[in-house]
Amino acid sequence: MQAFTNFWSEAVSYAWGLPLVTLLVSAGIFFTIRSRFVPFRAMKHAIEILTGKFDKKSDPGEISHFQALMSALAATVGMGNIAGVAIAVSVGGPGAVFWMWIAGIVGMATKFFTCTLAVLFRKKDEDGIEQGGPMYYLEVGLGKHWKPLAIFFAVCGLLGTLPTFQVNQLAGLLENDYGIPRLAVGLTCGVLVAIVILGGIVRVGAVAARVVPAMILLYIATAGFIIVMHIDKVPVIIYSIWVAAFGGEALIGGAAGIALRQVIVTGVRRAAFSNEAGMGTAPMAHGAAKTKEPVREGLIAMLGPFLDTNVVCTLTALVILATGVPIEGDGVLITASAFTQAIPYGRILLTVVIVLFSVSTMISYSYYNQKCAKYLVGKFWGKQFLWVYLMSIPFAAIWSQAVVVDMMDTAFAMMSIPTLTGAILLSPKVMAATKDYFRRMKL
């Protein structure tokens, strides 16, 4: 077991070096400039699309624009926003929050490009249903000689989209607070997830459309109330985040004198795990949207990183820093302590949110996992991998946080390489489609 732990510890240190962080941020900046700041110019139109104004039942695909975004948010708005932010602050200090903001902002353009491509270059499966995602736009958009890179993405996706982090953090909280055995939590989650995911992406989208908005609003309301209670501390916290972001002394939380490189890497890494911009997961959900307009789906997708990182993650960070709880131990317990200290029944409210966040993410990840498996070995054998996914849930519940985080981070790092490579090479196709769409819609 120690050898297993050491392997992933070494793997993540190599995978998440400064080169990958530079690639993610640089790609986001490139896409933002290349699109002439579409994420900001077309925000109003994106919200109009989200309301269902342009939905047509006859369009190819399986789920609506709204369901696609909620399915993607179900995967991104989860333990990364609660436990991941706490880990970022404990490892990188308050300055890591600033780099999470930057990653979230430039991640909007990255999502726009990758999710537009997911619809632009779809491929029919064995049932004649249009499928989209990085593996498909690599193969269809760039040609079959790029298929090895598509296969590499799908292999890494099989590992990266296992529900290990979500169930591990949930099990840790429920064991610590209520004495519920980790294995019992894992088995229960496995049953709940199985009930939903055996119905396919249509049921996943329907459940996500109902659960995700409610859980996000509940979390925003609770965290927002705590921040208002500590509003006098917010200016000092913002100053601390700004100073620490560029290597200055960490005034609140974290350790003073953290190396600038560690601050940047930690912030971008945790943001990438949270909003998944450039990782390639969201394009698999948005690739299932019912639409004939690839750009339209890209505009919907770009809302995800902002909501996930710049809103939800920021609220978590402010709650942790404002309450001044000790920043050590499991990430989820740090955030839970902050909520407990701030308001009566805060821990109970957070527990409800964490259960919703965790289970919804596990449900969405199952779709991603299945999509990678079916791409690699076909529909029949790919469907059998669903049982591997479900069996991984109770096992992950009893693993240590360090192993789980290192495994997920390594897999996500590897997924970003083919995702961004394809998006950069195919960016002229996205811009041509964008100009055509904006002309027709008179935007």
Tab-separated table of C-alpha atoms in Angstrom:
chain	number	residue	atom	x	y	z
A	1	MET	CA	0.000	0.000	0.000
A	2	GLN	CA	2.870	2.374	0.755
A	3	ALA	CA	4.326	1.730	-2.702
A	4	PHE	CA	0.917	2.567	-4.220
A	5	THR	CA	0.794	5.808	-2.235
A	6	ASN	CA	4.347	6.747	-3.196
A	7	PHE	CA	3.673	6.081	-6.884
A	8	TRP	CA	0.778	8.533	-7.052
A	9	SER	CA	2.633	11.076	-4.969
A	10	GLU	CA	5.497	11.031	-7.468
A	11	ALA	CA	3.159	10.950	-10.471
A	12	VAL	CA	1.241	14.053	-9.435
A	13	SER	CA	4.418	15.993	-8.714
A	14	TYR	CA	5.566	15.399	-12.288
A	15	ALA	CA	2.138	15.904	-13.882
A	16	TRP	CA	1.279	19.138	-12.095
A	17	GLY	CA	4.467	21.070	-12.647
A	18	LEU	CA	4.760	24.642	-13.839
A	19	PRO	CA	4.627	23.568	-17.548
A	20	LEU	CA	1.063	22.240	-17.254
A	21	VAL	CA	-0.091	25.250	-15.239
A	22	THR	CA	1.444	27.506	-17.886
A	23	LEU	CA	-0.344	25.521	-20.613
A	24	LEU	CA	-3.749	25.822	-18.930
A	25	VAL	CA	-3.503	29.550	-18.257
A	26	SER	CA	-1.853	30.354	-21.594
A	27	ALA	CA	-4.449	28.341	-23.505
A	28	GLY	CA	-7.226	30.179	-21.679
A	29	ILE	CA	-5.680	33.559	-22.489
A	30	PHE	CA	-5.185	32.483	-26.117
A	31	PHE	CA	-8.820	31.396	-26.447
A	32	THR	CA	-10.058	34.594	-24.769
A	33	ILE	CA	-8.118	36.834	-27.172
A	34	ARG	CA	-8.726	34.569	-30.202
A	35	SER	CA	-12.475	34.793	-29.639
A	36	ARG	CA	-12.294	38.561	-29.158
A	37	PHE	CA	-13.596	38.169	-25.614
A	38	VAL	CA	-16.737	36.257	-26.579
A	39	PRO	CA	-17.349	35.060	-22.981
A	40	PHE	CA	-17.966	38.667	-21.979
A	41	ARG	CA	-19.548	39.987	-25.174
A	42	ALA	CA	-22.102	37.207	-25.512
A	43	MET	CA	-23.071	36.708	-21.858
A	44	LYS	CA	-26.602	38.085	-22.366
A	45	HIS	CA	-27.225	35.826	-25.365
A	46	ALA	CA	-25.914	32.809	-23.439
A	47	ILE	CA	-28.484	33.427	-20.684
A	48	GLU	CA	-31.237	33.690	-23.315
A	49	ILE	CA	-30.216	30.294	-24.685
A	50	LEU	CA	-30.274	28.849	-21.177
A	51	THR	CA	-33.932	29.857	-20.736
A	52	GLY	CA	-34.882	27.496	-23.583
A	53	LYS	CA	-35.732	30.255	-26.060
A	54	PHE	CA	-33.978	28.441	-28.909
A	55	ASP	CA	-34.698	24.798	-27.948
A	56	LYS	CA	-36.159	22.523	-30.631
A	57	LYS	CA	-37.271	18.953	-29.938
A	58	SER	CA	-36.336	17.924	-33.477
A	59	ASP	CA	-32.663	18.855	-33.054
A	60	PRO	CA	-30.139	16.003	-32.804
A	61	GLY	CA	-28.915	15.068	-29.337
A	62	GLU	CA	-30.312	13.648	-26.125
A	63	ILE	CA	-30.776	16.469	-23.568
A	64	SER	CA	-31.678	20.181	-23.549
A	65	HIS	CA	-29.204	23.056	-23.250
A	66	PHE	CA	-30.246	23.580	-19.628
A	67	GLN	CA	-29.917	19.881	-18.779
A	68	ALA	CA	-26.478	19.763	-20.429
A	69	LEU	CA	-25.246	22.691	-18.332
A	70	MET	CA	-26.756	21.233	-15.153
A	71	SER	CA	-25.162	17.838	-15.896
A	72	ALA	CA	-21.795	19.526	-16.355
A	73	LEU	CA	-22.288	21.639	-13.211
A	74	ALA	CA	-23.339	18.536	-11.267
A	75	ALA	CA	-19.853	17.219	-11.986
A	76	THR	CA	-17.961	20.459	-11.355
A	77	VAL	CA	-19.922	21.945	-8.443
A	78	GLY	CA	-19.027	19.346	-5.873
A	79	MET	CA	-16.337	18.448	-3.376
A	80	GLY	CA	-13.825	20.505	-5.331
A	81	ASN	CA	-15.732	23.611	-4.240
A	82	ILE	CA	-15.851	22.588	-0.581
A	83	ALA	CA	-12.894	20.326	0.173
A	84	GLY	CA	-10.732	21.399	-2.791
A	85	VAL	CA	-10.788	25.083	-1.838
A	86	ALA	CA	-9.828	24.234	1.739
A	87	ILE	CA	-6.916	22.140	0.454
A	88	ALA	CA	-5.845	25.023	-1.805
A	89	VAL	CA	-5.780	27.495	1.086
A	90	SER	CA	-3.995	25.056	3.412
A	91	VAL	CA	-1.294	24.236	0.844
A	92	GLY	CA	-0.939	27.507	-1.066
A	93	GLY	CA	-2.193	30.079	1.429
A	94	PRO	CA	-4.741	32.812	0.606
A	95	GLY	CA	-2.823	33.681	-2.573
A	96	ALA	CA	-4.000	30.434	-4.162
A	97	VAL	CA	-7.521	31.894	-4.237
A	98	PHE	CA	-6.390	34.684	-6.587
A	99	TRP	CA	-4.992	32.169	-9.060
A	100	MET	CA	-8.217	30.189	-8.825
A	101	TRP	CA	-10.024	33.373	-9.927
A	102	ILE	CA	-7.688	33.806	-12.895
A	103	ALA	CA	-8.110	30.159	-13.895
A	104	GLY	CA	-11.896	30.550	-13.654
A	105	ILE	CA	-12.015	33.663	-15.846
A	106	VAL	CA	-9.789	32.340	-18.638
A	107	GLY	CA	-11.458	28.933	-18.247
A	108	MET	CA	-14.670	30.437	-19.648
A	109	ALA	CA	-13.074	30.809	-23.085
A	110	THR	CA	-11.531	27.342	-22.830
A	111	LYS	CA	-14.970	25.843	-22.163
A	112	PHE	CA	-16.419	27.840	-25.061
A	113	PHE	CA	-13.926	26.371	-27.528
A	114	THR	CA	-13.884	22.773	-26.262
A	115	CYS	CA	-17.672	22.502	-25.940
A	116	THR	CA	-18.313	24.127	-29.316
A	117	LEU	CA	-15.998	21.511	-30.809
A	118	ALA	CA	-17.848	18.756	-28.940
A	119	VAL	CA	-20.985	19.542	-30.983
A	120	LEU	CA	-19.209	20.658	-34.172
A	121	PHE	CA	-17.474	17.291	-34.557
A	122	ARG	CA	-19.905	14.711	-33.249
A	123	LYS	CA	-19.944	11.083	-34.322
A	124	LYS	CA	-22.846	8.636	-34.375
A	125	ASP	CA	-22.544	5.632	-32.090
A	126	GLU	CA	-23.770	2.079	-32.746
A	127	ASP	CA	-27.365	3.198	-32.061
A	128	GLY	CA	-27.137	6.164	-34.428
A	129	ILE	CA	-27.028	8.687	-31.541
A	130	GLU	CA	-24.719	11.689	-31.927
A	131	GLN	CA	-21.836	11.601	-29.408
A	132	GLY	CA	-19.392	14.391	-28.643
A	133	GLY	CA	-16.302	15.018	-26.551
A	134	PRO	CA	-12.534	15.486	-26.901
A	135	MET	CA	-11.995	11.959	-28.210
A	136	TYR	CA	-14.502	12.585	-30.979
A	137	TYR	CA	-13.306	16.048	-32.035
A	138	LEU	CA	-9.731	14.731	-32.072
A	139	GLU	CA	-10.683	11.831	-34.335
A	140	VAL	CA	-13.324	13.512	-36.514
A	141	GLY	CA	-11.970	17.062	-36.517
A	142	LEU	CA	-8.273	16.339	-36.940
A	143	GLY	CA	-8.511	12.994	-38.742
A	144	LYS	CA	-8.031	9.324	-37.890
A	145	HIS	CA	-4.245	9.670	-37.600
A	146	TRP	CA	-4.964	11.574	-34.377
A	147	LYS	CA	-6.948	8.677	-32.930
A	148	PRO	CA	-4.078	7.514	-30.641
A	149	LEU	CA	-4.364	10.852	-28.810
A	150	ALA	CA	-8.128	10.355	-28.596
A	151	ILE	CA	-7.558	6.890	-27.098
A	152	PHE	CA	-5.060	8.376	-24.626
A	153	PHE	CA	-7.717	10.846	-23.471
A	154	ALA	CA	-10.312	8.105	-23.029
A	155	VAL	CA	-7.905	5.905	-21.029
A	156	CYS	CA	-7.021	8.779	-18.680
A	157	GLY	CA	-10.718	9.663	-18.517
A	158	LEU	CA	-11.547	6.200	-17.196
A	159	LEU	CA	-9.381	6.899	-14.152
A	160	GLY	CA	-10.034	10.622	-13.793
A	161	THR	CA	-13.817	10.272	-13.765
A	162	LEU	CA	-13.977	7.601	-11.081
A	163	PRO	CA	-15.956	8.920	-8.064
A	164	THR	CA	-13.058	8.478	-5.649
A	165	PHE	CA	-12.610	12.025	-4.293
A	166	GLN	CA	-16.315	12.702	-3.779
A	167	VAL	CA	-17.151	9.572	-1.801
A	168	ASN	CA	-13.860	9.709	0.118
A	169	GLN	CA	-14.524	13.210	1.455
A	170	LEU	CA	-18.194	12.494	2.154
A	171	ALA	CA	-17.322	9.314	4.044
A	172	GLY	CA	-14.703	11.175	6.082
A	173	LEU	CA	-17.199	13.834	7.149
A	174	LEU	CA	-20.008	11.413	8.052
A	175	GLU	CA	-17.630	9.186	10.010
A	176	ASN	CA	-16.135	12.143	11.888
A	177	ASP	CA	-19.478	13.828	12.712
A	178	TYR	CA	-21.952	10.992	13.039
A	179	GLY	CA	-19.848	7.860	13.513
A	180	ILE	CA	-21.147	6.271	10.318
A	181	PRO	CA	-18.586	3.705	9.040
A	182	ARG	CA	-16.863	4.757	5.815
A	183	LEU	CA	-17.713	1.472	4.112
A	184	ALA	CA	-21.416	1.909	4.920
A	185	VAL	CA	-21.328	5.362	3.316
A	186	GLY	CA	-19.622	3.936	0.235
A	187	LEU	CA	-22.142	1.113	-0.172
A	188	THR	CA	-25.121	3.457	0.268
A	189	CYS	CA	-23.743	5.917	-2.285
A	190	GLY	CA	-23.158	3.054	-4.691
A	191	VAL	CA	-26.831	2.049	-4.510
A	192	LEU	CA	-28.124	5.631	-4.889
A	193	VAL	CA	-25.874	6.317	-7.867
A	194	ALA	CA	-26.805	3.004	-9.527
A	195	ILE	CA	-30.539	3.846	-9.340
A	196	VAL	CA	-29.993	6.996	-11.399
A	197	ILE	CA	-27.208	6.113	-13.815
A	198	LEU	CA	-28.736	2.858	-15.029
A	199	GLY	CA	-31.213	5.114	-16.845
A	200	GLY	CA	-28.496	6.714	-19.011
A	201	ILE	CA	-27.791	10.361	-19.820
A	202	VAL	CA	-31.491	11.245	-20.203
A	203	ARG	CA	-32.196	10.319	-16.579
A	204	VAL	CA	-28.919	11.890	-15.439
A	205	GLY	CA	-29.885	15.150	-17.162
A	206	ALA	CA	-33.389	15.103	-15.683
A	207	VAL	CA	-32.118	14.521	-12.137
A	208	ALA	CA	-29.374	17.153	-12.508
A	209	ALA	CA	-31.879	19.745	-13.769
A	210	ARG	CA	-33.890	19.328	-10.554
A	211	VAL	CA	-31.152	18.879	-7.952
A	212	VAL	CA	-28.286	21.127	-9.077
A	213	PRO	CA	-30.031	24.544	-9.025
A	214	ALA	CA	-31.457	23.822	-5.555
A	215	MET	CA	-28.162	22.686	-4.046
A	216	ILE	CA	-26.213	25.627	-5.494
A	217	LEU	CA	-28.762	28.147	-4.202
A	218	LEU	CA	-28.765	26.521	-0.747
A	219	TYR	CA	-24.979	26.701	-0.552
A	220	ILE	CA	-24.795	30.284	-1.831
A	221	ALA	CA	-27.441	31.393	0.665
A	222	THR	CA	-25.745	29.718	3.635
A	223	ALA	CA	-22.211	30.819	2.766
A	224	GLY	CA	-23.412	34.308	1.855
A	225	PHE	CA	-25.086	34.671	5.258
A	226	ILE	CA	-21.833	33.726	7.023
A	227	ILE	CA	-19.847	36.240	4.958
A	228	VAL	CA	-22.323	39.028	5.749
A	229	MET	CA	-21.868	38.216	9.445
A	230	HIS	CA	-18.114	38.750	9.018
A	231	ILE	CA	-18.320	41.565	6.475
A	232	ASP	CA	-15.856	43.714	8.440
A	233	LYS	CA	-13.124	41.135	7.762
A	234	VAL	CA	-13.692	40.864	4.016
A	235	PRO	CA	-11.530	43.870	2.953
A	236	VAL	CA	-8.582	42.517	4.962
A	237	ILE	CA	-9.089	39.059	3.458
A	238	ILE	CA	-9.175	40.441	-0.103
A	239	TYR	CA	-5.968	42.363	0.615
A	240	SER	CA	-4.354	39.214	2.001
A	241	ILE	CA	-5.335	37.231	-1.099
A	242	TRP	CA	-3.886	39.922	-3.380
A	243	VAL	CA	-0.584	40.251	-1.500
A	244	ALA	CA	-0.071	36.510	-1.040
A	245	ALA	CA	-0.877	35.839	-4.710
A	246	PHE	CA	2.416	37.434	-5.755
A	247	GLY	CA	4.624	35.906	-3.108
A	248	GLY	CA	3.956	38.350	-0.286
A	249	GLU	CA	3.459	37.273	3.307
A	250	ALA	CA	0.236	35.355	3.900
A	251	LEU	CA	-1.619	37.571	6.365
A	252	ILE	CA	-4.572	35.266	6.941
A	253	GLY	CA	-4.438	31.476	6.855
A	254	GLY	CA	-1.791	29.261	5.328
A	255	ALA	CA	1.913	29.509	6.047
A	256	ALA	CA	3.919	32.697	5.588
A	257	GLY	CA	6.622	32.680	2.986
A	258	ILE	CA	5.074	30.111	0.657
A	259	ALA	CA	6.971	30.064	-2.634
A	260	LEU	CA	5.241	31.949	-5.442
A	261	ARG	CA	5.435	28.902	-7.682
A	262	GLN	CA	3.590	26.777	-5.127
A	263	VAL	CA	0.896	29.418	-4.713
A	264	ILE	CA	0.243	29.628	-8.473
A	265	VAL	CA	0.383	25.875	-9.087
A	266	THR	CA	-1.919	25.152	-6.142
A	267	GLY	CA	-4.504	27.746	-7.176
A	268	VAL	CA	-4.655	26.723	-10.840
A	269	ARG	CA	-4.578	23.020	-9.975
A	270	ARG	CA	-7.492	23.233	-7.554
A	271	ALA	CA	-9.471	25.479	-9.939
A	272	ALA	CA	-8.907	23.008	-12.772
A	273	PHE	CA	-10.123	20.169	-10.572
A	274	SER	CA	-13.151	22.219	-9.561
A	275	ASN	CA	-14.342	23.796	-12.841
A	276	GLU	CA	-12.634	21.244	-15.137
A	277	ALA	CA	-11.964	23.828	-17.883
A	278	GLY	CA	-9.507	22.231	-20.296
A	279	MET	CA	-9.844	18.803	-18.689
A	280	GLY	CA	-12.315	17.515	-21.288
A	281	THR	CA	-15.141	16.311	-19.063
A	282	ALA	CA	-17.741	19.022	-19.723
A	283	PRO	CA	-17.500	18.610	-23.545
A	284	MET	CA	-18.778	15.046	-23.075
A	285	ALA	CA	-21.958	16.352	-21.387
A	286	HIS	CA	-22.446	19.310	-23.729
A	287	GLY	CA	-21.796	17.028	-26.697
A	288	ALA	CA	-25.102	15.298	-25.868
A	289	ALA	CA	-27.143	18.522	-26.118
A	290	LYS	CA	-30.083	18.717	-28.531
A	291	THR	CA	-28.897	21.381	-30.943
A	292	LYS	CA	-27.761	21.985	-34.503
A	293	GLU	CA	-25.779	25.046	-33.414
A	294	PRO	CA	-22.340	24.142	-31.961
A	295	VAL	CA	-21.599	27.764	-30.990
A	296	ARG	CA	-24.835	27.953	-29.032
A	297	GLU	CA	-23.726	25.074	-26.815
A	298	GLY	CA	-20.273	26.612	-26.393
A	299	LEU	CA	-21.884	29.813	-25.127
A	300	ILE	CA	-23.906	27.847	-22.580
A	301	ALA	CA	-20.819	25.922	-21.434
A	302	MET	CA	-18.749	29.053	-20.789
A	303	LEU	CA	-21.072	29.987	-17.898
A	304	GLY	CA	-19.851	26.944	-15.946
A	305	PRO	CA	-16.351	28.044	-14.840
A	306	PHE	CA	-17.591	31.443	-13.673
A	307	LEU	CA	-20.422	29.979	-11.572
A	308	ASP	CA	-18.224	27.202	-10.241
A	309	THR	CA	-14.965	29.001	-9.451
A	310	ASN	CA	-15.590	32.723	-9.303
A	311	VAL	CA	-18.829	32.373	-7.343
A	312	VAL	CA	-19.042	29.105	-5.386
A	313	CYS	CA	-15.309	28.575	-4.718
A	314	THR	CA	-14.907	32.217	-3.692
A	315	LEU	CA	-17.699	31.863	-1.136
A	316	THR	CA	-15.989	28.813	0.390
A	317	ALA	CA	-12.633	30.577	0.614
A	318	LEU	CA	-14.135	33.675	2.242
A	319	VAL	CA	-16.007	31.560	4.811
A	320	ILE	CA	-12.830	29.656	5.754
A	321	LEU	CA	-10.667	32.779	5.991
A	322	ALA	CA	-13.284	34.910	7.743
A	323	THR	CA	-13.986	32.394	10.501
A	324	GLY	CA	-10.268	31.827	11.125
A	325	VAL	CA	-10.554	28.075	11.713
A	326	PRO	CA	-7.316	26.008	11.811
A	327	ILE	CA	-6.362	25.145	8.241
A	328	GLU	CA	-5.087	21.606	8.641
A	329	GLY	CA	-6.387	18.077	8.117
A	330	ASP	CA	-8.920	16.822	5.553
A	331	GLY	CA	-10.260	19.587	3.334
A	332	VAL	CA	-13.911	18.814	3.963
A	333	LEU	CA	-13.419	18.945	7.751
A	334	ILE	CA	-11.791	22.396	7.494
A	335	THR	CA	-14.828	23.797	5.682
A	336	ALA	CA	-17.203	21.964	8.034
A	337	SER	CA	-15.460	23.526	11.039
A	338	ALA	CA	-15.882	26.993	9.518
A	339	PHE	CA	-19.620	26.494	9.033
A	340	THR	CA	-19.999	25.023	12.537
A	341	GLN	CA	-18.249	27.987	14.148
A	342	ALA	CA	-20.173	30.573	12.156
A	343	ILE	CA	-23.838	29.651	12.579
A	344	PRO	CA	-26.070	27.325	14.609
A	345	TYR	CA	-26.763	24.126	12.701
A	346	GLY	CA	-24.157	25.243	10.156
A	347	ARG	CA	-22.578	21.821	10.110
A	348	ILE	CA	-25.930	20.151	9.484
A	349	LEU	CA	-26.684	22.492	6.592
A	350	LEU	CA	-23.241	21.879	5.122
A	351	THR	CA	-23.682	18.125	5.534
A	352	VAL	CA	-26.883	18.288	3.472
A	353	VAL	CA	-25.090	20.314	0.790
A	354	ILE	CA	-22.102	17.961	0.780
A	355	VAL	CA	-24.336	14.907	0.356
A	356	LEU	CA	-26.080	16.588	-2.610
A	357	PHE	CA	-22.796	17.816	-4.118
A	358	SER	CA	-21.094	14.448	-3.749
A	359	VAL	CA	-23.885	12.249	-5.069
A	360	SER	CA	-24.677	14.572	-8.004
A	361	THR	CA	-21.012	14.596	-9.027
A	362	MET	CA	-20.809	10.807	-8.805
A	363	ILE	CA	-23.876	10.580	-11.038
A	364	SER	CA	-22.443	12.893	-13.716
A	365	TYR	CA	-19.012	11.272	-13.551
A	366	SER	CA	-20.627	7.906	-14.291
A	367	TYR	CA	-21.776	9.248	-17.657
A	368	TYR	CA	-18.299	10.522	-18.477
A	369	ASN	CA	-16.779	7.226	-17.391
A	370	GLN	CA	-19.202	5.241	-19.530
A	371	LYS	CA	-18.545	7.465	-22.525
A	372	CYS	CA	-14.797	6.863	-22.288
A	373	ALA	CA	-15.302	3.110	-21.869
A	374	LYS	CA	-17.684	2.845	-24.843
A	375	TYR	CA	-15.284	4.806	-27.030
A	376	LEU	CA	-12.467	2.402	-26.179
A	377	VAL	CA	-14.187	-0.993	-26.339
A	378	GLY	CA	-17.610	-0.427	-27.906
A	379	LYS	CA	-21.120	-0.261	-26.522
A	380	PHE	CA	-21.491	-3.796	-25.086
A	381	TRP	CA	-18.205	-4.063	-23.202
A	382	GLY	CA	-18.260	-0.379	-22.352
A	383	LYS	CA	-21.574	-0.803	-20.537
A	384	GLN	CA	-20.029	-3.565	-18.422
A	385	PHE	CA	-17.482	-1.062	-17.109
A	386	LEU	CA	-20.374	0.550	-15.262
A	387	TRP	CA	-20.010	-2.170	-12.629
A	388	VAL	CA	-16.336	-1.329	-12.156
A	389	TYR	CA	-17.402	2.277	-11.598
A	390	LEU	CA	-19.992	1.295	-9.005
A	391	MET	CA	-17.605	-1.086	-7.202
A	392	SER	CA	-14.968	1.655	-6.950
A	393	ILE	CA	-17.292	3.747	-4.741
A	394	PRO	CA	-17.086	1.684	-1.512
A	395	PHE	CA	-13.352	1.091	-2.011
A	396	ALA	CA	-12.651	4.814	-2.453
A	397	ALA	CA	-14.618	5.563	0.722
A	398	ILE	CA	-11.969	3.863	2.863
A	399	TRP	CA	-8.828	5.184	1.133
A	400	SER	CA	-6.733	8.062	2.461
A	401	GLN	CA	-7.315	11.600	1.173
A	402	ALA	CA	-3.730	11.947	-0.083
A	403	VAL	CA	-3.935	8.917	-2.390
A	404	VAL	CA	-7.338	9.880	-3.760
A	405	VAL	CA	-6.354	13.506	-4.476
A	406	ASP	CA	-3.078	12.493	-6.144
A	407	MET	CA	-4.808	9.914	-8.374
A	408	MET	CA	-7.476	12.338	-9.545
A	409	ASP	CA	-5.061	15.223	-10.088
A	410	THR	CA	-2.686	13.056	-12.144
A	411	ALA	CA	-5.469	11.741	-14.371
A	412	PHE	CA	-6.931	15.215	-14.919
A	413	ALA	CA	-3.503	16.567	-15.833
A	414	MET	CA	-3.096	13.879	-18.492
A	415	MET	CA	-6.617	14.484	-19.847
A	416	SER	CA	-5.874	18.173	-20.399
A	417	ILE	CA	-3.047	17.494	-22.859
A	418	PRO	CA	-5.170	15.934	-25.678
A	419	THR	CA	-8.135	18.197	-24.840
A	420	LEU	CA	-6.174	21.421	-25.255
A	421	THR	CA	-4.057	20.140	-28.151
A	422	GLY	CA	-7.162	19.438	-30.194
A	423	ALA	CA	-8.857	22.688	-29.183
A	424	ILE	CA	-5.852	24.828	-30.138
A	425	LEU	CA	-5.391	23.109	-33.506
A	426	LEU	CA	-9.101	23.313	-34.295
A	427	SER	CA	-9.578	26.870	-33.001
A	428	PRO	CA	-9.857	28.303	-36.587
A	429	LYS	CA	-12.892	26.023	-37.124
A	430	VAL	CA	-14.492	27.370	-33.948
A	431	MET	CA	-13.897	30.970	-34.992
A	432	ALA	CA	-15.342	30.354	-38.451
A	433	ALA	CA	-18.457	28.830	-36.886
A	434	THR	CA	-18.667	31.695	-34.377
A	435	LYS	CA	-18.491	34.402	-37.032
A	436	ASP	CA	-21.164	32.619	-39.072
A	437	TYR	CA	-23.442	32.186	-36.049
A	438	PHE	CA	-23.038	35.793	-34.881
A	439	ARG	CA	-23.785	37.012	-38.417
A	440	ARG	CA	-26.975	34.941	-38.672
A	441	MET	CA	-28.143	35.905	-35.190
A	442	LYS	CA	-27.174	39.556	-35.777
A	443	LEU	CA	-25.166	39.721	-32.553
